[in-house]
Amino acid sequence: MGRADGPLNLARVYYKEGRLEDAVAALERAARLDPPAPRWTFAWLNGLVDKQTGNLDKAIEDYRSILEDRYPELDRRKFDFSKDYEVINELGQTLFERAKQERSAPDRYRQFLTLAAEQFNRTLELDSENVAAHYNLALIYEALGDEKQAAEHRRLHERYRPDDNATDRAISLARRGNKAADHAAQSDCHLPAATARSARPSQRQ
């Protein structure tokens, strides 16, 4: 029908299915339509695809645009993604991956590691118990040779990470105590956290 929603949502599906070439083609179609897709949604999906296809510099640009750009439509709809720590974490992870490409250039390697650490520390200013931030900071500070900081974030990651065994036990007990709920429950209802996170910016259409 000439709307961007169709190819944009196809891009979401293709990305989740791992069909990255199809996702790229769908995003290209969405970009040509008028009215265009919301800039933040387009940038988010492009960032996810660019990261998976190894186009890390473009993914970094995409994520930064979500966090930093201001334009009339955002103001009109009272949207502000600058404190969306899911996007901040994606940027941090992408910068971390970019650092690994610079291992043969020590200065550039440390530069990207430092930029990645800045993003995860920014997340902790918003959510001091963010497990992904502590986990990545432990790895980054270890790579930077700061064992004291690495050890502290490993400790905090261990403190805040969910107890999977306790969660599974609680679910099992609840289902045994409620036959109707047990019958209605389906294993595929529990999506991985990464899947839930990937929808955040694109929910605001």
C-alpha positions as a Markdown table, in Angstrom:
| # | Residue | x | y | z |
|---|---|---|---|---|
| 1 | Met | 0.0 | 0.0 | 0.0 |
| 2 | Gly | 3.0 | 2.3 | -0.3 |
| 3 | Arg | 3.6 | 2.5 | 3.4 |
| 4 | Ala | 6.9 | 2.0 | 5.1 |
| 5 | Asp | 5.4 | -0.2 | 7.8 |
| 6 | Gly | 5.3 | -3.3 | 5.6 |
| 7 | Pro | 9.0 | -3.5 | 4.6 |
| 8 | Leu | 10.0 | -2.3 | 8.1 |
| 9 | Asn | 8.2 | -5.1 | 9.9 |
| 10 | Leu | 9.5 | -7.6 | 7.3 |
| 11 | Ala | 13.0 | -6.4 | 8.2 |
| 12 | Arg | 12.2 | -7.2 | 11.9 |
| 13 | Val | 11.1 | -10.7 | 11.0 |
| 14 | Tyr | 14.0 | -11.3 | 8.7 |
| 15 | Tyr | 16.5 | -10.1 | 11.3 |
| 16 | Lys | 15.0 | -12.5 | 13.9 |
| 17 | Glu | 15.2 | -15.3 | 11.4 |
| 18 | Gly | 18.8 | -14.5 | 10.6 |
| 19 | Arg | 18.0 | -13.6 | 7.0 |
| 20 | Leu | 20.2 | -10.5 | 7.0 |
| 21 | Glu | 20.4 | -9.9 | 3.2 |
| 22 | Asp | 16.6 | -9.9 | 3.1 |
| 23 | Ala | 16.5 | -7.6 | 6.1 |
| 24 | Val | 18.9 | -5.2 | 4.3 |
| 25 | Ala | 16.7 | -5.2 | 1.2 |
| 26 | Ala | 13.5 | -4.6 | 3.2 |
| 27 | Leu | 15.1 | -1.6 | 5.0 |
| 28 | Glu | 16.2 | -0.2 | 1.6 |
| 29 | Arg | 12.6 | -0.4 | 0.4 |
| 30 | Ala | 11.3 | 1.2 | 3.6 |
| 31 | Ala | 13.8 | 4.1 | 3.1 |
| 32 | Arg | 12.4 | 4.9 | -0.4 |
| 33 | Leu | 8.8 | 5.2 | 0.7 |
| 34 | Asp | 6.9 | 8.4 | 1.6 |
| 35 | Pro | 6.1 | 9.0 | 4.3 |
| 36 | Pro | 9.3 | 7.3 | 5.6 |
| 37 | Ala | 9.7 | 5.1 | 8.6 |
| 38 | Pro | 10.3 | 6.9 | 11.9 |
| 39 | Arg | 14.0 | 7.8 | 12.0 |
| 40 | Trp | 14.6 | 6.2 | 15.4 |
| 41 | Thr | 13.0 | 2.9 | 14.3 |
| 42 | Phe | 14.9 | 2.9 | 11.1 |
| 43 | Ala | 18.2 | 3.6 | 12.8 |
| 44 | Trp | 17.6 | 0.9 | 15.4 |
| 45 | Leu | 16.9 | -1.8 | 12.9 |
| 46 | Asn | 19.8 | -0.6 | 10.7 |
| 47 | Gly | 22.1 | -0.7 | 13.7 |
| 48 | Leu | 21.1 | -4.3 | 14.5 |
| 49 | Val | 21.6 | -5.5 | 11.0 |
| 50 | Asp | 24.8 | -3.5 | 10.5 |
| 51 | Lys | 26.3 | -5.0 | 13.7 |
| 52 | Gln | 25.4 | -8.5 | 12.6 |
| 53 | Thr | 26.9 | -8.0 | 9.1 |
| 54 | Gly | 30.1 | -6.6 | 10.5 |
| 55 | Asn | 29.5 | -3.0 | 9.4 |
| 56 | Leu | 30.4 | -1.8 | 12.9 |
| 57 | Asp | 31.2 | 1.8 | 12.1 |
| 58 | Lys | 27.8 | 2.2 | 10.5 |
| 59 | Ala | 26.1 | 0.5 | 13.4 |
| 60 | Ile | 27.9 | 2.9 | 15.8 |
| 61 | Glu | 26.6 | 5.8 | 13.8 |
| 62 | Asp | 23.1 | 4.4 | 13.8 |
| 63 | Tyr | 23.0 | 4.0 | 17.6 |
| 64 | Arg | 24.5 | 7.4 | 18.2 |
| 65 | Ser | 21.9 | 9.0 | 16.0 |
| 66 | Ile | 19.2 | 7.5 | 18.3 |
| 67 | Leu | 20.8 | 8.7 | 21.4 |
| 68 | Glu | 22.0 | 12.1 | 20.3 |
| 69 | Asp | 20.0 | 13.5 | 17.4 |
| 70 | Arg | 17.2 | 16.0 | 18.0 |
| 71 | Tyr | 14.6 | 16.9 | 15.4 |
| 72 | Pro | 11.1 | 18.3 | 15.3 |
| 73 | Glu | 9.2 | 14.9 | 15.2 |
| 74 | Leu | 10.9 | 13.8 | 18.5 |
| 75 | Asp | 10.0 | 17.0 | 20.2 |
| 76 | Arg | 6.4 | 16.9 | 18.9 |
| 77 | Arg | 5.9 | 13.4 | 20.2 |
| 78 | Lys | 7.9 | 14.1 | 23.4 |
| 79 | Phe | 10.3 | 11.3 | 22.8 |
| 80 | Asp | 13.8 | 11.3 | 24.3 |
| 81 | Phe | 16.0 | 8.2 | 23.7 |
| 82 | Ser | 19.1 | 9.7 | 25.2 |
| 83 | Lys | 18.6 | 7.7 | 28.4 |
| 84 | Asp | 17.5 | 4.5 | 26.8 |
| 85 | Tyr | 20.1 | 2.2 | 28.4 |
| 86 | Glu | 19.2 | -0.7 | 26.0 |
| 87 | Val | 20.4 | 1.5 | 23.1 |
| 88 | Ile | 23.4 | 2.7 | 25.2 |
| 89 | Asn | 24.4 | -1.0 | 25.9 |
| 90 | Glu | 24.1 | -1.8 | 22.2 |
| 91 | Leu | 26.4 | 1.1 | 21.4 |
| 92 | Gly | 28.8 | -0.1 | 24.1 |
| 93 | Gln | 28.8 | -3.7 | 22.8 |
| 94 | Thr | 29.4 | -2.5 | 19.2 |
| 95 | Leu | 32.3 | -0.3 | 20.3 |
| 96 | Phe | 33.7 | -3.3 | 22.2 |
| 97 | Glu | 33.5 | -5.4 | 19.0 |
| 98 | Arg | 35.1 | -2.6 | 17.1 |
| 99 | Ala | 38.0 | -2.5 | 19.5 |
| 100 | Lys | 38.7 | -6.2 | 18.7 |
| 101 | Gln | 39.3 | -5.2 | 15.1 |
| 102 | Glu | 42.1 | -2.9 | 16.2 |
| 103 | Arg | 44.2 | -5.3 | 18.3 |
| 104 | Ser | 47.2 | -4.8 | 16.0 |
| 105 | Ala | 47.0 | -1.0 | 16.7 |
| 106 | Pro | 47.3 | -0.6 | 20.5 |
| 107 | Asp | 46.3 | 3.1 | 20.6 |
| 108 | Arg | 43.2 | 2.6 | 18.6 |
| 109 | Tyr | 42.4 | -0.6 | 20.5 |
| 110 | Arg | 42.5 | 1.3 | 23.8 |
| 111 | Gln | 40.6 | 4.2 | 22.4 |
| 112 | Phe | 37.6 | 2.0 | 21.4 |
| 113 | Leu | 37.8 | 0.1 | 24.7 |
| 114 | Thr | 37.6 | 3.4 | 26.6 |
| 115 | Leu | 34.7 | 4.6 | 24.5 |
| 116 | Ala | 32.9 | 1.3 | 25.1 |
| 117 | Ala | 33.5 | 1.6 | 28.9 |
| 118 | Glu | 32.1 | 5.1 | 28.8 |
| 119 | Gln | 28.8 | 3.8 | 27.4 |
| 120 | Phe | 28.4 | 1.0 | 30.0 |
| 121 | Asn | 29.3 | 3.4 | 32.8 |
| 122 | Arg | 26.6 | 5.7 | 31.4 |
| 123 | Thr | 24.1 | 2.8 | 31.7 |
| 124 | Leu | 25.1 | 2.3 | 35.3 |
| 125 | Glu | 24.3 | 6.0 | 36.0 |
| 126 | Leu | 20.8 | 5.1 | 35.0 |
| 127 | Asp | 20.6 | 1.6 | 36.3 |
| 128 | Ser | 23.3 | 0.7 | 38.8 |
| 129 | Glu | 22.3 | -3.0 | 38.8 |
| 130 | Asn | 22.4 | -3.5 | 35.0 |
| 131 | Val | 23.8 | -6.9 | 34.6 |
| 132 | Ala | 24.9 | -6.5 | 30.9 |
| 133 | Ala | 26.9 | -3.3 | 31.8 |
| 134 | His | 28.7 | -5.0 | 34.7 |
| 135 | Tyr | 29.5 | -8.0 | 32.6 |
| 136 | Asn | 30.9 | -6.0 | 29.7 |
| 137 | Leu | 32.8 | -3.6 | 32.0 |
| 138 | Ala | 34.5 | -6.6 | 33.6 |
| 139 | Leu | 35.7 | -7.8 | 30.2 |
| 140 | Ile | 36.7 | -4.3 | 29.0 |
| 141 | Tyr | 38.7 | -3.4 | 32.2 |
| 142 | Glu | 40.4 | -6.8 | 32.0 |
| 143 | Ala | 41.4 | -6.0 | 28.4 |
| 144 | Leu | 42.7 | -2.5 | 29.5 |
| 145 | Gly | 44.8 | -4.2 | 32.3 |
| 146 | Asp | 42.8 | -2.7 | 35.1 |
| 147 | Glu | 42.3 | -5.8 | 37.2 |
| 148 | Lys | 40.9 | -3.9 | 40.2 |
| 149 | Gln | 38.0 | -2.5 | 38.2 |
| 150 | Ala | 37.5 | -5.8 | 36.4 |
| 151 | Ala | 37.2 | -7.7 | 39.7 |
| 152 | Glu | 34.7 | -5.2 | 41.0 |
| 153 | His | 32.4 | -5.5 | 38.0 |
| 154 | Arg | 32.7 | -9.3 | 38.1 |
| 155 | Arg | 31.6 | -9.1 | 41.8 |
| 156 | Leu | 28.7 | -6.8 | 40.9 |
| 157 | His | 27.7 | -8.9 | 37.9 |
| 158 | Glu | 27.6 | -12.0 | 40.2 |
| 159 | Arg | 25.6 | -10.1 | 42.8 |
| 160 | Tyr | 22.9 | -8.8 | 40.4 |
| 161 | Arg | 22.6 | -11.5 | 37.8 |
| 162 | Pro | 19.4 | -13.5 | 38.0 |
| 163 | Asp | 19.5 | -16.9 | 39.7 |
| 164 | Asp | 18.3 | -19.1 | 36.8 |
| 165 | Asn | 17.9 | -22.2 | 39.1 |
| 166 | Ala | 15.7 | -20.3 | 41.5 |
| 167 | Thr | 13.6 | -18.9 | 38.6 |
| 168 | Asp | 13.1 | -22.3 | 37.1 |
| 169 | Arg | 12.2 | -23.8 | 40.5 |
| 170 | Ala | 9.6 | -21.0 | 41.2 |
| 171 | Ile | 8.0 | -21.6 | 37.7 |
| 172 | Ser | 8.0 | -25.3 | 38.2 |
| 173 | Leu | 6.3 | -25.0 | 41.6 |
| 174 | Ala | 3.7 | -22.5 | 40.3 |
| 175 | Arg | 2.8 | -24.7 | 37.4 |
| 176 | Arg | 2.5 | -27.8 | 39.6 |
| 177 | Gly | 0.1 | -25.9 | 41.8 |
| 178 | Asn | -2.1 | -24.6 | 39.0 |
| 179 | Lys | -3.1 | -27.2 | 36.4 |
| 180 | Ala | -4.9 | -24.7 | 34.2 |
| 181 | Ala | -1.9 | -22.4 | 34.1 |
| 182 | Asp | 0.4 | -25.3 | 33.4 |
| 183 | His | -1.8 | -26.4 | 30.5 |
| 184 | Ala | -1.9 | -22.9 | 29.1 |
| 185 | Ala | 1.8 | -22.3 | 29.5 |
| 186 | Gln | 4.0 | -22.7 | 26.4 |
| 187 | Ser | 7.8 | -22.8 | 26.4 |
| 188 | Asp | 8.1 | -20.4 | 23.5 |
| 189 | Cys | 6.4 | -17.7 | 25.5 |
| 190 | His | 9.6 | -17.0 | 27.3 |
| 191 | Leu | 11.6 | -15.0 | 24.8 |
| 192 | Pro | 15.3 | -14.4 | 25.4 |
| 193 | Ala | 16.1 | -11.0 | 27.0 |
| 194 | Ala | 17.9 | -9.9 | 23.8 |
| 195 | Thr | 14.8 | -10.4 | 21.8 |
| 196 | Ala | 12.7 | -8.3 | 24.2 |
| 197 | Arg | 15.4 | -5.6 | 24.3 |
| 198 | Ser | 15.6 | -5.4 | 20.5 |
| 199 | Ala | 12.1 | -4.2 | 20.3 |
| 200 | Arg | 12.4 | -1.1 | 22.6 |
| 201 | Pro | 13.1 | 1.8 | 20.2 |
| 202 | Ser | 11.0 | 0.3 | 17.5 |
| 203 | Gln | 7.9 | 0.2 | 19.8 |
| 204 | Arg | 7.7 | 4.0 | 19.6 |
| 205 | Gln | 6.3 | 4.4 | 16.1 |
